[in-house]
mmCIF file of C-alpha atoms in Angstrom:
data_model
loop_
_atom_site.group_PDB
_atom_site.id
_atom_site.type_symbol
_atom_site.label_atom_id
_atom_site.label_comp_id
_atom_site.label_asym_id
_atom_site.label_seq_id
_atom_site.Cartn_x
_atom_site.Cartn_y
_atom_site.Cartn_z
ATOM 1 C CA UNK A 7 228.998 -202.386 156.648
ATOM 2 C CA UNK A 8 228.194 -198.918 158.004
ATOM 3 C CA UNK A 9 225.787 -196.513 156.359
ATOM 4 C CA UNK A 10 224.503 -193.076 157.265
ATOM 5 C CA UNK A 11 220.892 -192.556 156.182
ATOM 6 C CA UNK A 12 219.320 -189.103 156.034
ATOM 7 C CA UNK A 13 215.525 -188.939 155.828
ATOM 8 C CA UNK A 14 213.483 -191.525 157.746
ATOM 9 C CA UNK A 15 210.032 -191.012 156.262
ATOM 10 C CA UNK A 16 207.780 -193.604 154.629
ATOM 11 C CA UNK A 17 210.567 -195.152 152.572
ATOM 12 C CA UNK A 18 213.691 -194.100 154.456
ATOM 13 C CA UNK A 19 212.528 -195.561 157.757
ATOM 14 C CA UNK A 20 211.698 -198.915 156.178
ATOM 15 C CA UNK A 21 214.979 -198.926 154.267
ATOM 16 C CA UNK A 22 216.871 -198.442 157.528
ATOM 17 C CA UNK A 23 215.069 -201.438 158.999
ATOM 18 C CA UNK A 24 215.649 -203.681 155.963
ATOM 19 C CA UNK A 25 219.377 -202.861 155.867
ATOM 20 C CA UNK A 26 219.687 -203.539 159.596
ATOM 21 C CA UNK A 27 217.935 -206.873 159.203
ATOM 22 C CA UNK A 28 220.660 -207.812 156.723
ATOM 23 C CA UNK A 29 223.266 -207.303 159.457
ATOM 24 C CA UNK A 30 224.580 -203.853 158.589
ATOM 25 C CA UNK A 31 224.927 -200.819 160.849
ATOM 26 C CA UNK A 32 222.698 -197.878 159.933
ATOM 27 C CA UNK A 33 222.879 -194.509 161.657
ATOM 28 C CA UNK A 34 219.833 -192.498 160.680
ATOM 29 C CA UNK A 35 219.134 -188.785 160.878
ATOM 30 C CA UNK A 36 215.771 -187.088 160.496
ATOM 31 C CA UNK A 37 214.416 -183.692 161.508
ATOM 32 C CA UNK A 38 211.895 -185.635 163.608
ATOM 33 C CA UNK A 39 213.820 -186.470 166.808
ATOM 34 C CA UNK A 40 211.415 -189.316 167.605
ATOM 35 C CA UNK A 41 212.818 -191.434 164.757
ATOM 36 C CA UNK A 42 216.369 -190.064 164.507
ATOM 37 C CA UNK A 43 219.441 -191.888 165.863
ATOM 38 C CA UNK A 44 221.484 -188.673 166.098
ATOM 39 C CA UNK A 45 220.764 -184.987 166.641
ATOM 40 C CA UNK A 46 222.519 -183.536 163.588
ATOM 41 C CA UNK A 47 224.261 -184.309 160.308
ATOM 42 C CA UNK A 48 227.554 -183.467 161.980
ATOM 43 C CA UNK A 49 226.946 -186.104 164.655
ATOM 44 C CA UNK A 50 225.982 -188.655 161.992
ATOM 45 C CA UNK A 51 229.233 -188.085 160.091
ATOM 46 C CA UNK A 52 231.228 -188.198 163.338
ATOM 47 C CA UNK A 53 229.828 -191.636 164.227
ATOM 48 C CA UNK A 54 230.763 -193.207 160.868
ATOM 49 C CA UNK A 55 234.155 -194.757 160.197
ATOM 50 C CA UNK A 56 236.045 -193.616 157.098
ATOM 51 C CA UNK A 57 235.558 -194.139 154.249
ATOM 52 C CA UNK A 58 231.955 -193.117 154.921
ATOM 53 C CA UNK A 59 228.846 -193.895 152.906
ATOM 54 C CA UNK A 60 225.904 -191.519 153.419
ATOM 55 C CA UNK A 61 222.534 -192.150 151.747
ATOM 56 C CA UNK A 62 220.246 -189.121 151.239
ATOM 57 C CA UNK A 63 216.511 -189.903 151.189
ATOM 58 C CA UNK A 64 214.818 -186.501 151.236
ATOM 59 C CA UNK A 65 212.508 -184.679 148.770
ATOM 60 C CA UNK A 66 214.018 -183.649 145.444
ATOM 61 C CA UNK A 67 215.049 -180.078 144.803
ATOM 62 C CA UNK A 68 215.924 -177.616 147.549
ATOM 63 C CA UNK A 69 215.878 -180.183 150.373
ATOM 64 C CA UNK A 70 218.326 -182.488 148.588
ATOM 65 C CA UNK A 71 220.525 -179.592 147.503
ATOM 66 C CA UNK A 72 220.770 -178.322 151.086
ATOM 67 C CA UNK A 73 221.746 -181.730 152.461
ATOM 68 C CA UNK A 74 224.309 -182.408 149.714
ATOM 69 C CA UNK A 75 225.878 -178.988 150.270
ATOM 70 C CA UNK A 76 226.168 -179.606 154.017
ATOM 71 C CA UNK A 77 227.621 -183.072 153.480
ATOM 72 C CA UNK A 78 230.167 -181.566 151.109
ATOM 73 C CA UNK A 79 231.469 -179.517 154.040
ATOM 74 C CA UNK A 80 231.354 -182.369 156.572
ATOM 75 C CA UNK A 81 232.708 -185.358 154.628
ATOM 76 C CA UNK A 82 236.291 -186.122 153.624
ATOM 77 C CA UNK A 83 238.039 -187.337 150.457
ATOM 78 C CA UNK A 84 237.215 -190.991 149.852
ATOM 79 C CA UNK A 85 233.686 -190.740 151.270
ATOM 80 C CA UNK A 86 230.598 -191.298 149.087
ATOM 81 C CA UNK A 87 227.169 -189.653 148.930
ATOM 82 C CA UNK A 88 224.200 -191.601 147.560
ATOM 83 C CA UNK A 89 221.058 -189.732 146.511
ATOM 84 C CA UNK A 90 218.163 -192.188 146.688
ATOM 85 C CA UNK A 91 215.360 -189.642 146.369
ATOM 86 C CA UNK A 92 213.527 -188.714 143.190
ATOM 87 C CA UNK A 93 215.989 -186.056 142.044
ATOM 88 C CA UNK A 94 216.208 -184.962 138.440
ATOM 89 C CA UNK A 95 219.164 -186.534 136.650
ATOM 90 C CA UNK A 96 220.566 -183.132 135.711
ATOM 91 C CA UNK A 97 220.876 -182.315 139.423
ATOM 92 C CA UNK A 98 222.924 -185.503 139.869
ATOM 93 C CA UNK A 99 225.478 -184.271 137.389
ATOM 94 C CA UNK A 100 225.851 -180.977 139.283
ATOM 95 C CA UNK A 101 226.128 -182.707 142.655
ATOM 96 C CA UNK A 102 228.719 -185.177 141.393
ATOM 97 C CA UNK A 103 230.859 -182.411 139.917
ATOM 98 C CA UNK A 104 230.716 -180.290 143.085
ATOM 99 C CA UNK A 105 231.599 -183.209 145.361
ATOM 100 C CA UNK A 106 234.348 -184.502 143.049
ATOM 101 C CA UNK A 107 236.289 -181.268 143.588
ATOM 102 C CA UNK A 108 236.496 -182.281 147.252
ATOM 103 C CA UNK A 109 237.387 -185.904 146.496
ATOM 104 C CA UNK A 110 233.927 -187.171 147.517
ATOM 105 C CA UNK A 111 232.184 -189.757 145.348
ATOM 106 C CA UNK A 112 228.562 -189.533 144.248
ATOM 107 C CA UNK A 113 226.052 -192.234 143.279
ATOM 108 C CA UNK A 114 222.430 -191.721 142.245
ATOM 109 C CA UNK A 115 219.935 -194.468 143.032
ATOM 110 C CA UNK A 116 216.424 -194.639 141.658
ATOM 111 C CA UNK A 117 214.429 -196.579 144.261
ATOM 112 C CA UNK A 118 211.066 -198.234 143.636
ATOM 113 C CA UNK A 119 209.080 -200.180 146.176
ATOM 114 C CA UNK A 120 207.024 -197.653 148.089
ATOM 115 C CA UNK A 121 205.508 -198.692 151.403
ATOM 116 C CA UNK A 122 205.874 -202.381 150.433
ATOM 117 C CA UNK A 123 209.659 -202.256 150.148
ATOM 118 C CA UNK A 124 210.425 -203.468 153.669
ATOM 119 C CA UNK A 125 208.544 -206.676 152.965
ATOM 120 C CA UNK A 126 209.269 -207.201 149.261
ATOM 121 C CA UNK A 127 212.555 -205.373 148.698
ATOM 122 C CA UNK A 128 213.315 -202.322 146.589
ATOM 123 C CA UNK A 129 214.073 -202.241 142.882
ATOM 124 C CA UNK A 130 217.273 -200.227 142.453
ATOM 125 C CA UNK A 131 218.513 -198.380 139.372
ATOM 126 C CA UNK A 132 221.985 -197.011 140.080
ATOM 127 C CA UNK A 133 224.212 -194.497 138.309
ATOM 128 C CA UNK A 134 227.826 -193.606 139.007
ATOM 129 C CA UNK A 135 231.459 -194.609 138.623
ATOM 130 C CA UNK A 136 232.128 -198.314 139.036
ATOM 131 C CA UNK A 137 234.514 -197.819 141.969
ATOM 132 C CA UNK A 138 231.854 -196.049 144.001
ATOM 133 C CA UNK A 139 229.040 -198.402 143.012
ATOM 134 C CA UNK A 140 231.084 -201.526 143.777
ATOM 135 C CA UNK A 141 231.868 -200.283 147.283
ATOM 136 C CA UNK A 142 228.141 -199.980 148.012
ATOM 137 C CA UNK A 143 227.218 -203.425 146.714
ATOM 138 C CA UNK A 144 226.486 -204.922 150.172
ATOM 139 C CA UNK A 145 223.898 -202.199 150.808
ATOM 140 C CA UNK A 146 222.293 -202.683 147.414
ATOM 141 C CA UNK A 147 222.115 -206.429 148.040
ATOM 142 C CA UNK A 148 220.406 -205.812 151.364
ATOM 143 C CA UNK A 149 217.776 -203.547 149.817
ATOM 144 C CA UNK A 150 216.959 -205.387 146.583
ATOM 145 C CA UNK A 151 214.360 -208.169 146.343
ATOM 146 C CA UNK A 152 215.520 -211.757 146.718
ATOM 147 C CA UNK A 153 216.591 -213.435 143.493
ATOM 148 C CA UNK A 154 218.500 -212.327 140.401
ATOM 149 C CA UNK A 155 216.398 -209.286 139.496
ATOM 150 C CA UNK A 156 215.647 -205.886 140.979
ATOM 151 C CA UNK A 157 219.075 -204.219 140.718
ATOM 152 C CA UNK A 158 220.999 -202.644 137.849
ATOM 153 C CA UNK A 159 224.055 -200.445 137.504
ATOM 154 C CA UNK A 160 222.417 -198.441 134.728
ATOM 155 C CA UNK A 161 225.407 -196.332 133.733
ATOM 156 C CA UNK A 162 227.177 -193.113 134.578
ATOM 157 C CA UNK A 163 226.024 -190.474 137.078
ATOM 158 C CA UNK A 164 222.384 -189.564 136.380
ATOM 159 C CA UNK A 165 221.530 -192.904 134.763
ATOM 160 C CA UNK A 166 219.858 -194.225 137.909
ATOM 161 C CA UNK A 167 217.453 -191.342 138.305
ATOM 162 C CA UNK A 168 216.840 -191.124 134.556
ATOM 163 C CA UNK A 169 215.880 -194.817 134.542
ATOM 164 C CA UNK A 170 213.590 -194.338 137.548
ATOM 165 C CA UNK A 171 212.010 -191.334 135.806
ATOM 166 C CA UNK A 172 211.153 -193.456 132.760
ATOM 167 C CA UNK A 173 209.898 -196.209 135.080
ATOM 168 C CA UNK A 174 207.511 -193.723 136.668
ATOM 169 C CA UNK A 175 206.397 -192.452 133.271
ATOM 170 C CA UNK A 176 205.455 -196.013 132.309
ATOM 171 C CA UNK A 177 203.692 -196.354 135.656
ATOM 172 C CA UNK A 178 201.595 -193.273 134.807
ATOM 173 C CA UNK A 179 200.423 -194.844 131.551
ATOM 174 C CA UNK A 180 199.672 -198.252 133.102
ATOM 175 C CA UNK A 181 197.608 -196.728 135.901
ATOM 176 C CA UNK A 182 195.732 -194.586 133.392
ATOM 177 C CA UNK A 183 194.806 -197.663 131.334
ATOM 178 C CA UNK A 184 193.439 -199.477 134.386
ATOM 179 C CA UNK A 185 191.550 -196.350 135.428
ATOM 180 C CA UNK A 186 189.946 -195.860 132.012
ATOM 181 C CA UNK A 187 188.894 -199.518 131.838
ATOM 182 C CA UNK A 188 187.449 -199.339 135.342
ATOM 183 C CA UNK A 189 185.396 -196.224 134.530
ATOM 184 C CA UNK A 190 183.965 -197.810 131.376
ATOM 185 C CA UNK A 191 182.998 -200.981 133.234
ATOM 186 C CA UNK A 192 181.321 -198.907 135.954
ATOM 187 C CA UNK A 193 179.385 -196.933 133.338
ATOM 188 C CA UNK A 194 177.553 -199.766 131.561
ATOM 189 C CA UNK A 195 174.481 -201.409 133.093
ATOM 190 C CA UNK A 196 175.244 -204.938 131.899
ATOM 191 C CA UNK A 197 178.350 -205.333 134.082
ATOM 192 C CA UNK A 198 177.051 -205.732 137.616
ATOM 193 C CA UNK A 199 180.230 -206.638 139.513
ATOM 194 C CA UNK A 200 183.149 -204.543 138.324
ATOM 195 C CA UNK A 201 185.329 -205.366 141.320
ATOM 196 C CA UNK A 202 185.088 -209.103 140.596
ATOM 197 C CA UNK A 203 185.870 -208.502 136.919
ATOM 198 C CA UNK A 204 189.105 -206.839 138.008
ATOM 199 C CA UNK A 205 189.756 -209.738 140.405
ATOM 200 C CA UNK A 206 189.206 -212.263 137.611
ATOM 201 C CA UNK A 207 192.015 -210.644 135.635
ATOM 202 C CA UNK A 208 194.592 -211.394 138.359
ATOM 203 C CA UNK A 209 195.321 -214.880 137.024
ATOM 204 C CA UNK A 210 195.805 -216.097 133.461
ATOM 205 C CA UNK A 211 195.453 -212.771 131.653
ATOM 206 C CA UNK A 212 198.045 -210.728 129.788
ATOM 207 C CA UNK A 213 197.238 -207.626 131.849
ATOM 208 C CA UNK A 214 197.839 -209.169 135.283
ATOM 209 C CA UNK A 215 200.320 -207.165 137.331
ATOM 210 C CA UNK A 216 201.079 -205.888 140.815
ATOM 211 C CA UNK A 217 199.219 -202.676 139.956
ATOM 212 C CA UNK A 218 196.155 -204.762 139.114
ATOM 213 C CA UNK A 219 196.478 -206.529 142.482
ATOM 214 C CA UNK A 220 196.608 -203.130 144.190
ATOM 215 C CA UNK A 221 193.557 -201.978 142.245
ATOM 216 C CA UNK A 222 191.654 -204.967 143.625
ATOM 217 C CA UNK A 223 192.890 -204.091 147.128
ATOM 218 C CA UNK A 224 191.557 -200.566 146.691
ATOM 219 C CA UNK A 225 188.181 -201.822 145.429
ATOM 220 C CA UNK A 226 187.943 -204.226 148.377
ATOM 221 C CA UNK A 227 188.321 -201.225 150.676
ATOM 222 C CA UNK A 228 185.844 -199.030 148.772
ATOM 223 C CA UNK A 229 184.043 -200.954 146.035
ATOM 224 C CA UNK A 230 183.027 -197.976 143.907
ATOM 225 C CA UNK A 231 185.704 -195.560 145.229
ATOM 226 C CA UNK A 232 182.880 -193.386 146.510
ATOM 227 C CA UNK A 233 184.955 -192.069 149.404
ATOM 228 C CA UNK A 234 187.602 -190.505 147.142
ATOM 229 C CA UNK A 235 187.728 -187.296 145.167
ATOM 230 C CA UNK A 236 188.744 -187.728 141.534
ATOM 231 C CA UNK A 237 191.996 -185.835 142.024
ATOM 232 C CA UNK A 238 195.561 -187.124 141.546
ATOM 233 C CA UNK A 239 198.835 -185.271 141.988
ATOM 234 C CA UNK A 240 201.837 -185.738 139.713
ATOM 235 C CA UNK A 241 205.172 -186.171 141.460
ATOM 236 C CA UNK A 242 207.426 -184.532 138.861
ATOM 237 C CA UNK A 243 208.898 -187.542 137.095
ATOM 238 C CA UNK A 244 205.998 -187.711 134.663
ATOM 239 C CA UNK A 245 206.647 -184.133 133.549
ATOM 240 C CA UNK A 246 210.389 -184.749 133.314
ATOM 241 C CA UNK A 247 209.792 -187.871 131.207
ATOM 242 C CA UNK A 248 207.715 -185.901 128.703
ATOM 243 C CA UNK A 249 210.302 -183.102 128.637
ATOM 244 C CA UNK A 250 213.094 -185.634 128.000
ATOM 245 C CA UNK A 251 211.030 -187.150 125.195
ATOM 246 C CA UNK A 252 210.715 -183.743 123.564
ATOM 247 C CA UNK A 253 214.450 -183.086 123.964
ATOM 248 C CA UNK A 254 215.276 -186.434 122.338
ATOM 249 C CA UNK A 255 212.475 -186.445 119.725
ATOM 250 C CA UNK A 256 211.004 -189.688 121.103
ATOM 251 C CA UNK A 257 207.204 -190.013 120.746
ATOM 252 C CA UNK A 258 205.489 -190.877 124.052
ATOM 253 C CA UNK A 259 201.770 -190.499 123.337
ATOM 254 C CA UNK A 260 200.495 -192.817 126.094
ATOM 255 C CA UNK A 261 202.695 -191.392 128.858
ATOM 256 C CA UNK A 262 202.015 -187.811 127.756
ATOM 257 C CA UNK A 263 198.258 -188.409 127.679
ATOM 258 C CA UNK A 264 198.345 -189.940 131.172
ATOM 259 C CA UNK A 265 200.141 -186.872 132.521
ATOM 260 C CA UNK A 266 197.598 -184.536 130.930
ATOM 261 C CA UNK A 267 194.792 -186.657 132.392
ATOM 262 C CA UNK A 268 196.110 -185.856 135.861
ATOM 263 C CA UNK A 269 195.991 -182.172 135.030
ATOM 264 C CA UNK A 270 192.361 -182.665 133.955
ATOM 265 C CA UNK A 271 191.600 -184.226 137.351
ATOM 266 C CA UNK A 272 192.069 -180.821 138.961
ATOM 267 C CA UNK A 273 189.128 -179.420 137.048
ATOM 268 C CA UNK A 274 186.349 -181.785 138.136
ATOM 269 C CA UNK A 275 185.638 -184.945 140.129
ATOM 270 C CA UNK A 276 187.089 -187.396 137.599
ATOM 271 C CA UNK A 277 186.094 -191.072 138.069
ATOM 272 C CA UNK A 278 189.358 -192.204 136.426
ATOM 273 C CA UNK A 279 191.368 -190.144 138.875
ATOM 274 C CA UNK A 280 189.654 -191.876 141.781
ATOM 275 C CA UNK A 281 191.337 -195.101 140.618
ATOM 276 C CA UNK A 282 194.670 -193.321 140.016
ATOM 277 C CA UNK A 283 194.494 -191.816 143.507
ATOM 278 C CA UNK A 284 193.588 -195.188 145.018
ATOM 279 C CA UNK A 285 196.497 -196.923 143.273
ATOM 280 C CA UNK A 286 199.009 -194.255 144.348
ATOM 281 C CA UNK A 287 197.818 -194.657 147.925
ATOM 282 C CA UNK A 288 198.082 -198.455 147.722
ATOM 283 C CA UNK A 289 201.651 -198.716 146.427
ATOM 284 C CA UNK A 290 203.248 -195.577 147.820
ATOM 285 C CA UNK A 291 201.143 -194.429 150.725
ATOM 286 C CA UNK A 292 200.496 -191.178 148.851
ATOM 287 C CA UNK A 293 197.784 -189.000 150.350
ATOM 288 C CA UNK A 294 194.297 -189.103 148.892
ATOM 289 C CA UNK A 295 191.599 -186.467 149.071
ATOM 290 C CA UNK A 296 188.418 -187.680 150.720
ATOM 291 C CA UNK A 297 185.011 -186.296 149.902
ATOM 292 C CA UNK A 298 183.433 -184.030 152.475
#
């Protein structure tokens, strides 16, 4: 199967490689000519056979809007655009409506896997009409982890990104719990080996998880996280999750508190935020702020 892929950064580049390893043809475009297969979006579209499938993997907001608008002018009826970035679900609805006027399909795909996706596969939460989703099934199969799990057609347009948004909200709360526990263990004098306490939890406990494994990785690299500033960004989905909870009158005290904790990290050198920053760097390659 052929696929056009726009955006070859940390995730997009690895996704291109994983899809190619599954035997599919991927033509990638990126503003960085060193990693791009073509020189322009127009050339990418020209090299694809109809009906075309073009996956957009660029930052949410203006960047995605610009690419979708340009694709709307370049593609033809019967083609399909997939937005695999972290767009807000309300943007998906607008994009789908605008492209539908031109006979172009639209699918939104929430993608989780970070810098480990090439090796482990990507969890995919997909939204869109069944006819468009079914056509893309070979690509989804190539990207997902091996086995029966890791992929879902979550519902209509917007459902994929809404599901990924909630996923990231849960992620916020889980990381915050690990960070709070780590700070408390570091604070008391009786616990002399906090890193090994975390390591001991990796087997046989109810709180074992991949995030816990990554926390141990981070502590192996910097046992007391002394090289990090206690500062953690929020990527947008946490805010959107809280806003959606307000709109739907759903109480989310843990997720909301974890978002506010990140805001607090911008006021001082928070020990908890050192762990949050370390975890975000471990699973997603997100930048961390080092101490001077």
